Amino acid sequence: MNRSASTAPGAAPSHGNARSIAAMLVAVAFFALMDVVLKLLGQHYPAVQVAALRGWTALPLVLAYLAARRSWARVWRVRWPLHALRGVLAVVMLTSFTWSLQTLPLANAYTLFFVAPLLITLLAIPLLGERVPRAHLGSVVAGLVGVVIALRPVPGAFLGWAGLAVLLSAACYAASAVLGRLACRTDAPDSLVWWSMVALAVGGTALAWPHWQPVQAQHAGWLVALAVTGFVAQLAITEAFRHGQASAVAPFEYSALLWGVALDALLWRVWPDGYTLLGAAVIVAAGLYLLRHERLHAQREVHTGTPHP
C-alpha cells in the first residue's frame, strides 16, 4: 500500500519520468510486501501493537539514514503542533488498516484505500486554501461511488467494520498528507518521516501497553522484514517524486491492486469478486481522470502563462 501523497506538485523535469516510474513500481511492491507482514503479525498481536512494532523496527534505519544525510539537526526545527497531529493520524491510520487486514484480503483493502488521493483533493480546499476545479470534484464523487460499489450494495454482503476501518485509514492518510505538504513549507522533509515513526513507536506502545503481547522469537524474521520493506519502500517513493513529474508517476500507484490480487491468491488462495473489481475500476478511473486533468492544465499554464481556475 502506497503511503505517498499522490497530489504532490510535479515540478520535476519529464526526462526523469522513466527512472521515477521504475522507482514507483519498486515502492509499491515493497509496500505490498510490508502489508503482508502487517497482516501476518495482526493474526498474533493487537493491531495497535503492530503499529507500535512498525515504528520501533523502523527507527534504527531512519536514524542511520538521517545520520548519513547529516540532517539530524534539522528534524528538531519543526512546527510541533503539526507533527503532533500527524503523529496521532499515523497511529490511527496504521492501527485501523492493520485491524482491517485481519478479515479483509489485500485487494479489497487496497480498493477502498484508493479513495485517499481523492480525499486529499477535498482536504486541500480548507487546509491549503487551494481552489479545486469542478472536474476534480466530479472525480471525487465518482470515486465515492466506486467505494459504495466495492462495499457491496446488497443486503447481507456489506463489508462492515473492516471496510469502514480502511476508509478511516484512508481519511487519516489523506489528512496527514495534506498536513505534510503544509509542514514542508517550513520544515525539512526528513522530519516528517522521523516524527511519524516516533509517534508510531511511542504512541502505539502507550495505547497497546494494557494488552501488550510478548513478542515471540519465531516472529523475529517478520519484524526484520517489516523494517526493511517499509524502509526500502520509503526510499523508493522519495526517489520516484524527486526526479519525475508527479502527474506521470502517480498513476503507477494503482499497480498496488495487482500486487494485492497476486499476493492474496498466492498466500491465502483468495480472489477478488466482481463488486471489488468493479469498484476498483471506478475508483482508479476517477483518480486517473483527476491526474490527467491536472496534467493537461499544468501544460496549458506552461504554454500560456495563465493558471487554470
CSV table of C-alpha atoms in Angstrom, one decimal:
chain,number,residue,atom,x,y,z
A,1,MET,CA,0.0,0.0,0.0
A,2,ASN,CA,1.5,3.2,-1.1
A,3,ARG,CA,1.9,5.9,1.6
A,4,SER,CA,2.8,8.8,-0.6
A,5,ALA,CA,0.8,11.9,-1.4
A,6,SER,CA,-0.4,11.4,-5.0
A,7,THR,CA,-1.2,15.1,-5.4
A,8,ALA,CA,2.4,16.3,-4.7
A,9,PRO,CA,3.4,19.1,-7.1
A,10,GLY,CA,5.0,17.8,-10.2
A,11,ALA,CA,7.7,20.3,-11.0
A,12,ALA,CA,10.4,17.8,-11.8
A,13,PRO,CA,11.5,17.6,-15.5
A,14,SER,CA,9.9,15.0,-17.7
A,15,HIS,CA,13.2,13.4,-18.7
A,16,GLY,CA,13.3,11.7,-15.2
A,17,ASN,CA,10.0,10.1,-15.7
A,18,ALA,CA,11.2,6.6,-16.7
A,19,ARG,CA,13.5,6.4,-13.7
A,20,SER,CA,10.8,7.7,-11.4
A,21,ILE,CA,8.2,5.3,-12.7
A,22,ALA,CA,10.6,2.4,-12.0
A,23,ALA,CA,11.1,3.7,-8.5
A,24,MET,CA,7.4,4.0,-8.0
A,25,LEU,CA,6.9,0.3,-9.1
A,26,VAL,CA,9.6,-0.7,-6.6
A,27,ALA,CA,8.0,1.3,-3.9
A,28,VAL,CA,4.5,-0.2,-4.5
A,29,ALA,CA,5.9,-3.7,-4.5
A,30,PHE,CA,7.7,-3.2,-1.2
A,31,PHE,CA,4.7,-1.5,0.4
A,32,ALA,CA,2.6,-4.5,-0.6
A,33,LEU,CA,5.2,-6.9,0.9
A,34,MET,CA,5.1,-4.8,4.1
A,35,ASP,CA,1.4,-5.1,4.2
A,36,VAL,CA,1.7,-8.9,4.0
A,37,VAL,CA,3.8,-8.7,7.1
A,38,LEU,CA,1.3,-6.4,8.8
A,39,LYS,CA,-1.5,-9.0,8.0
A,40,LEU,CA,0.6,-11.9,9.4
A,41,LEU,CA,1.5,-10.0,12.6
A,42,GLY,CA,-2.1,-8.9,13.0
A,43,GLN,CA,-3.1,-12.5,13.4
A,44,HIS,CA,-0.9,-12.8,16.6
A,45,TYR,CA,-0.9,-9.3,18.1
A,46,PRO,CA,-3.3,-6.5,18.7
A,47,ALA,CA,-3.5,-4.1,15.7
A,48,VAL,CA,-2.2,-1.1,17.8
A,49,GLN,CA,0.8,-3.2,19.0
A,50,VAL,CA,1.6,-4.0,15.3
A,51,ALA,CA,1.6,-0.3,14.6
A,52,ALA,CA,4.0,0.3,17.5
A,53,LEU,CA,6.3,-2.5,16.2
A,54,ARG,CA,6.3,-0.9,12.8
A,55,GLY,CA,7.6,2.3,14.5
A,56,TRP,CA,10.2,0.6,16.7
A,57,THR,CA,11.6,-1.5,13.8
A,58,ALA,CA,11.8,1.5,11.5
A,59,LEU,CA,13.5,3.9,13.9
A,60,PRO,CA,17.1,2.5,13.7
A,61,LEU,CA,17.1,2.5,9.9
A,62,VAL,CA,15.6,6.0,9.8
A,63,LEU,CA,18.2,7.2,12.3
A,64,ALA,CA,21.0,5.8,10.2
A,65,TYR,CA,19.5,7.5,7.2
A,66,LEU,CA,19.4,10.8,8.9
A,67,ALA,CA,23.0,10.4,10.1
A,68,ALA,CA,24.1,9.6,6.6
A,69,ARG,CA,22.4,12.7,5.3
A,70,ARG,CA,23.7,14.8,8.2
A,71,SER,CA,20.2,16.1,8.7
A,72,TRP,CA,19.7,15.1,12.3
A,73,ALA,CA,19.7,18.8,13.5
A,74,ARG,CA,17.0,19.8,11.0
A,75,VAL,CA,14.4,17.4,12.4
A,76,TRP,CA,14.2,19.4,15.6
A,77,ARG,CA,13.4,22.7,13.9
A,78,VAL,CA,9.7,21.9,13.2
A,79,ARG,CA,6.2,23.2,13.9
A,80,TRP,CA,5.4,20.8,16.8
A,81,PRO,CA,1.6,21.1,16.7
A,82,LEU,CA,1.5,19.9,13.0
A,83,HIS,CA,3.8,17.0,13.7
A,84,ALA,CA,1.9,16.0,16.9
A,85,LEU,CA,-1.3,15.9,14.9
A,86,ARG,CA,0.3,13.9,12.1
A,87,GLY,CA,1.6,11.5,14.7
A,88,VAL,CA,-1.9,10.9,16.0
A,89,LEU,CA,-3.1,10.4,12.5
A,90,ALA,CA,-0.3,7.9,11.8
A,91,VAL,CA,-1.2,5.8,14.8
A,92,VAL,CA,-4.9,5.7,13.9
A,93,MET,CA,-4.1,5.1,10.2
A,94,LEU,CA,-1.8,2.1,10.7
A,95,THR,CA,-3.9,0.6,13.5
A,96,SER,CA,-7.1,0.7,11.6
A,97,PHE,CA,-5.5,-0.6,8.4
A,98,THR,CA,-3.8,-3.5,10.2
A,99,TRP,CA,-7.1,-4.3,12.0
A,100,SER,CA,-8.9,-4.4,8.7
A,101,LEU,CA,-6.4,-6.9,7.3
A,102,GLN,CA,-7.4,-9.4,10.0
A,103,THR,CA,-10.5,-10.1,7.9
A,104,LEU,CA,-10.1,-8.4,4.5
A,105,PRO,CA,-8.0,-9.6,1.6
A,106,LEU,CA,-5.3,-7.2,0.4
A,107,ALA,CA,-7.1,-6.4,-2.8
A,108,ASN,CA,-10.3,-5.4,-1.0
A,109,ALA,CA,-8.4,-3.2,1.4
A,110,TYR,CA,-6.4,-1.6,-1.5
A,111,THR,CA,-9.5,-0.9,-3.4
A,112,LEU,CA,-11.0,1.1,-0.6
A,113,PHE,CA,-7.7,2.8,0.3
A,114,PHE,CA,-7.5,4.2,-3.3
A,115,VAL,CA,-10.0,6.8,-2.3
A,116,ALA,CA,-7.2,8.6,-0.4
A,117,PRO,CA,-5.9,10.7,-3.3
A,118,LEU,CA,-9.5,11.9,-3.9
A,119,LEU,CA,-9.9,12.8,-0.3
A,120,ILE,CA,-6.6,14.8,-0.5
A,121,THR,CA,-8.2,16.9,-3.2
A,122,LEU,CA,-11.1,17.7,-0.9
A,123,LEU,CA,-9.0,18.5,2.1
A,124,ALA,CA,-6.7,20.8,0.2
A,125,ILE,CA,-9.6,23.3,-0.1
A,126,PRO,CA,-9.9,24.2,3.6
A,127,LEU,CA,-6.3,23.2,4.8
A,128,LEU,CA,-4.2,24.6,1.9
A,129,GLY,CA,-6.6,27.2,0.5
A,130,GLU,CA,-6.5,25.6,-2.9
A,131,ARG,CA,-9.2,26.2,-5.5
A,132,VAL,CA,-10.4,22.8,-6.8
A,133,PRO,CA,-11.9,22.8,-10.3
A,134,ARG,CA,-15.4,21.3,-10.8
A,135,ALA,CA,-13.8,18.4,-12.8
A,136,HIS,CA,-11.8,17.4,-9.7
A,137,LEU,CA,-15.0,17.4,-7.5
A,138,GLY,CA,-16.6,15.2,-10.2
A,139,SER,CA,-13.7,12.8,-9.8
A,140,VAL,CA,-14.2,12.7,-6.1
A,141,VAL,CA,-17.9,12.0,-6.4
A,142,ALA,CA,-17.2,9.2,-9.0
A,143,GLY,CA,-14.6,7.7,-6.7
A,144,LEU,CA,-17.0,7.6,-3.8
A,145,VAL,CA,-19.5,5.8,-6.0
A,146,GLY,CA,-16.8,3.3,-6.6
A,147,VAL,CA,-16.3,2.9,-2.9
A,148,VAL,CA,-20.0,2.2,-2.4
A,149,ILE,CA,-19.9,-0.5,-5.1
A,150,ALA,CA,-16.8,-2.1,-3.5
A,151,LEU,CA,-18.6,-2.1,-0.1
A,152,ARG,CA,-21.3,-4.4,-1.5
A,153,PRO,CA,-24.5,-2.6,-2.2
A,154,VAL,CA,-26.6,-5.7,-1.5
A,155,PRO,CA,-28.2,-6.9,1.8
A,156,GLY,CA,-26.0,-9.2,3.9
A,157,ALA,CA,-22.9,-8.6,1.8
A,158,PHE,CA,-21.7,-5.2,3.2
A,159,LEU,CA,-18.1,-5.3,4.2
A,160,GLY,CA,-19.0,-3.8,7.6
A,161,TRP,CA,-16.5,-2.6,10.2
A,162,ALA,CA,-13.4,-3.9,8.3
A,163,GLY,CA,-14.3,-1.8,5.2
A,164,LEU,CA,-15.1,1.2,7.3
A,165,ALA,CA,-11.7,0.8,9.1
A,166,VAL,CA,-9.9,1.0,5.7
A,167,LEU,CA,-11.9,4.2,4.9
A,168,LEU,CA,-10.9,5.6,8.3
A,169,SER,CA,-7.3,4.7,7.5
A,170,ALA,CA,-7.5,6.4,4.1
A,171,ALA,CA,-9.0,9.5,5.6
A,172,CYS,CA,-6.2,9.7,8.2
A,173,TYR,CA,-3.7,9.2,5.5
A,174,ALA,CA,-5.2,12.0,3.3
A,175,ALA,CA,-5.3,14.4,6.3
A,176,SER,CA,-1.7,13.5,7.1
A,177,ALA,CA,-0.5,14.0,3.5
A,178,VAL,CA,-2.1,17.5,3.4
A,179,LEU,CA,-0.7,18.5,6.7
A,180,GLY,CA,2.7,17.2,5.5
A,181,ARG,CA,2.5,19.5,2.5
A,182,LEU,CA,1.7,22.3,4.9
A,183,ALA,CA,4.6,21.4,7.2
A,184,CYS,CA,7.1,21.2,4.3
A,185,ARG,CA,6.6,24.9,3.7
A,186,THR,CA,8.9,25.5,6.7
A,187,ASP,CA,10.1,22.1,7.9
A,188,ALA,CA,12.7,19.6,6.5
A,189,PRO,CA,11.0,16.7,4.7
A,190,ASP,CA,13.1,14.2,6.7
A,191,SER,CA,11.4,15.5,9.9
A,192,LEU,CA,8.1,14.2,8.6
A,193,VAL,CA,9.3,10.6,8.4
A,194,TRP,CA,11.2,10.7,11.7
A,195,TRP,CA,8.5,12.1,13.8
A,196,SER,CA,5.8,9.8,12.2
A,197,MET,CA,7.9,6.8,13.2
A,198,VAL,CA,8.5,8.2,16.7
A,199,ALA,CA,4.7,8.7,17.1
A,200,LEU,CA,4.0,5.1,15.9
A,201,ALA,CA,6.6,3.7,18.3
A,202,VAL,CA,5.8,5.7,21.4
A,203,GLY,CA,2.1,6.5,20.9
A,204,GLY,CA,1.4,3.0,19.7
A,205,THR,CA,3.2,1.4,22.7
A,206,ALA,CA,1.3,3.6,25.1
A,207,LEU,CA,-2.1,2.6,23.7
A,208,ALA,CA,-1.1,-1.1,23.4
A,209,TRP,CA,0.5,-1.4,26.8
A,210,PRO,CA,-2.5,-2.6,28.8
A,211,HIS,CA,-3.0,-5.5,26.3
A,212,TRP,CA,0.6,-5.9,25.1
A,213,GLN,CA,1.5,-9.4,24.0
A,214,PRO,CA,5.1,-10.7,24.4
A,215,VAL,CA,6.8,-10.8,21.0
A,216,GLN,CA,7.5,-14.3,20.1
A,217,ALA,CA,11.1,-15.3,19.0
A,218,GLN,CA,9.8,-17.0,15.9
A,219,HIS,CA,8.4,-13.7,14.6
A,220,ALA,CA,11.8,-12.0,14.6
A,221,GLY,CA,12.2,-12.6,10.9
A,222,TRP,CA,8.8,-10.9,10.3
A,223,LEU,CA,10.0,-7.9,12.3
A,224,VAL,CA,13.1,-7.6,10.2
A,225,ALA,CA,11.1,-7.9,7.1
A,226,LEU,CA,8.7,-5.2,8.4
A,227,ALA,CA,11.6,-2.8,8.9
A,228,VAL,CA,13.4,-3.5,5.6
A,229,THR,CA,10.3,-3.5,3.3
A,230,GLY,CA,9.0,-0.2,4.9
A,231,PHE,CA,12.4,1.5,4.7
A,232,VAL,CA,13.1,0.5,1.1
A,233,ALA,CA,9.6,1.5,0.1
A,234,GLN,CA,10.0,4.9,1.7
A,235,LEU,CA,13.3,5.5,-0.1
A,236,ALA,CA,11.8,4.4,-3.4
A,237,ILE,CA,8.8,6.6,-3.1
A,238,THR,CA,11.1,9.6,-2.3
A,239,GLU,CA,13.1,8.8,-5.4
A,240,ALA,CA,10.0,8.5,-7.5
A,241,PHE,CA,8.8,12.0,-6.8
A,242,ARG,CA,12.3,13.6,-6.7
A,243,HIS,CA,13.1,13.2,-10.4
A,244,GLY,CA,9.9,12.7,-12.3
A,245,GLN,CA,6.6,14.6,-12.8
A,246,ALA,CA,4.1,13.6,-10.2
A,247,SER,CA,1.3,13.5,-12.8
A,248,ALA,CA,3.3,10.9,-14.8
A,249,VAL,CA,4.4,8.9,-11.8
A,250,ALA,CA,1.4,8.8,-9.5
A,251,PRO,CA,-0.8,6.6,-11.8
A,252,PHE,CA,1.5,3.7,-11.2
A,253,GLU,CA,0.5,3.7,-7.6
A,254,TYR,CA,-2.5,1.7,-8.7
A,255,SER,CA,-0.3,-1.2,-9.5
A,256,ALA,CA,-0.8,-2.0,-5.8
A,257,LEU,CA,-4.1,-3.6,-6.8
A,258,LEU,CA,-2.2,-6.1,-9.0
A,259,TRP,CA,0.1,-6.9,-6.1
A,260,GLY,CA,-2.9,-7.3,-3.8
A,261,VAL,CA,-4.6,-9.8,-6.1
A,262,ALA,CA,-1.4,-11.8,-6.7
A,263,LEU,CA,-0.4,-12.0,-3.0
A,264,ASP,CA,-4.0,-12.9,-1.9
A,265,ALA,CA,-4.0,-15.7,-4.5
A,266,LEU,CA,-0.5,-16.9,-3.7
A,267,LEU,CA,-0.6,-16.8,0.1
A,268,TRP,CA,-4.3,-17.2,1.0
A,269,ARG,CA,-5.9,-18.6,-2.1
A,270,VAL,CA,-8.4,-15.7,-2.2
A,271,TRP,CA,-9.6,-14.0,-5.4
A,272,PRO,CA,-11.5,-10.7,-5.6
A,273,ASP,CA,-15.1,-10.8,-6.6
A,274,GLY,CA,-17.0,-8.8,-9.2
A,275,TYR,CA,-18.0,-6.0,-6.8
A,276,THR,CA,-14.4,-5.4,-5.7
A,277,LEU,CA,-13.1,-5.3,-9.3
A,278,LEU,CA,-15.9,-3.0,-10.5
A,279,GLY,CA,-15.5,-0.7,-7.5
A,280,ALA,CA,-11.7,-0.7,-8.1
A,281,ALA,CA,-12.2,0.2,-11.8
A,282,VAL,CA,-14.4,3.2,-11.0
A,283,ILE,CA,-12.1,4.5,-8.2
A,284,VAL,CA,-9.0,4.1,-10.4
A,285,ALA,CA,-10.7,5.7,-13.4
A,286,ALA,CA,-11.7,8.6,-11.2
A,287,GLY,CA,-8.1,9.0,-9.9
A,288,LEU,CA,-6.6,8.7,-13.3
A,289,TYR,CA,-9.0,11.3,-14.7
A,290,LEU,CA,-8.1,13.7,-11.9
A,291,LEU,CA,-4.4,13.3,-12.6
A,292,ARG,CA,-4.9,13.7,-16.4
A,293,HIS,CA,-7.0,16.8,-15.9
A,294,GLU,CA,-4.3,18.3,-13.7
A,295,ARG,CA,-1.5,17.4,-16.1
A,296,LEU,CA,-3.3,19.0,-19.1
A,297,HIS,CA,-4.0,22.2,-17.2
A,298,ALA,CA,-0.4,22.3,-15.9
A,299,GLN,CA,0.8,22.0,-19.5
A,300,ARG,CA,-1.6,24.8,-20.5
A,301,GLU,CA,-0.1,27.0,-17.8
A,302,VAL,CA,3.4,26.4,-19.1
A,303,HIS,CA,2.4,27.4,-22.7
A,304,THR,CA,0.1,30.3,-21.9
A,305,GLY,CA,1.3,31.5,-18.6
A,306,THR,CA,-2.3,31.6,-17.3
A,307,PRO,CA,-3.2,29.4,-14.3
A,308,HIS,CA,-6.4,27.4,-14.5
A,309,PRO,CA,-9.2,28.3,-12.1
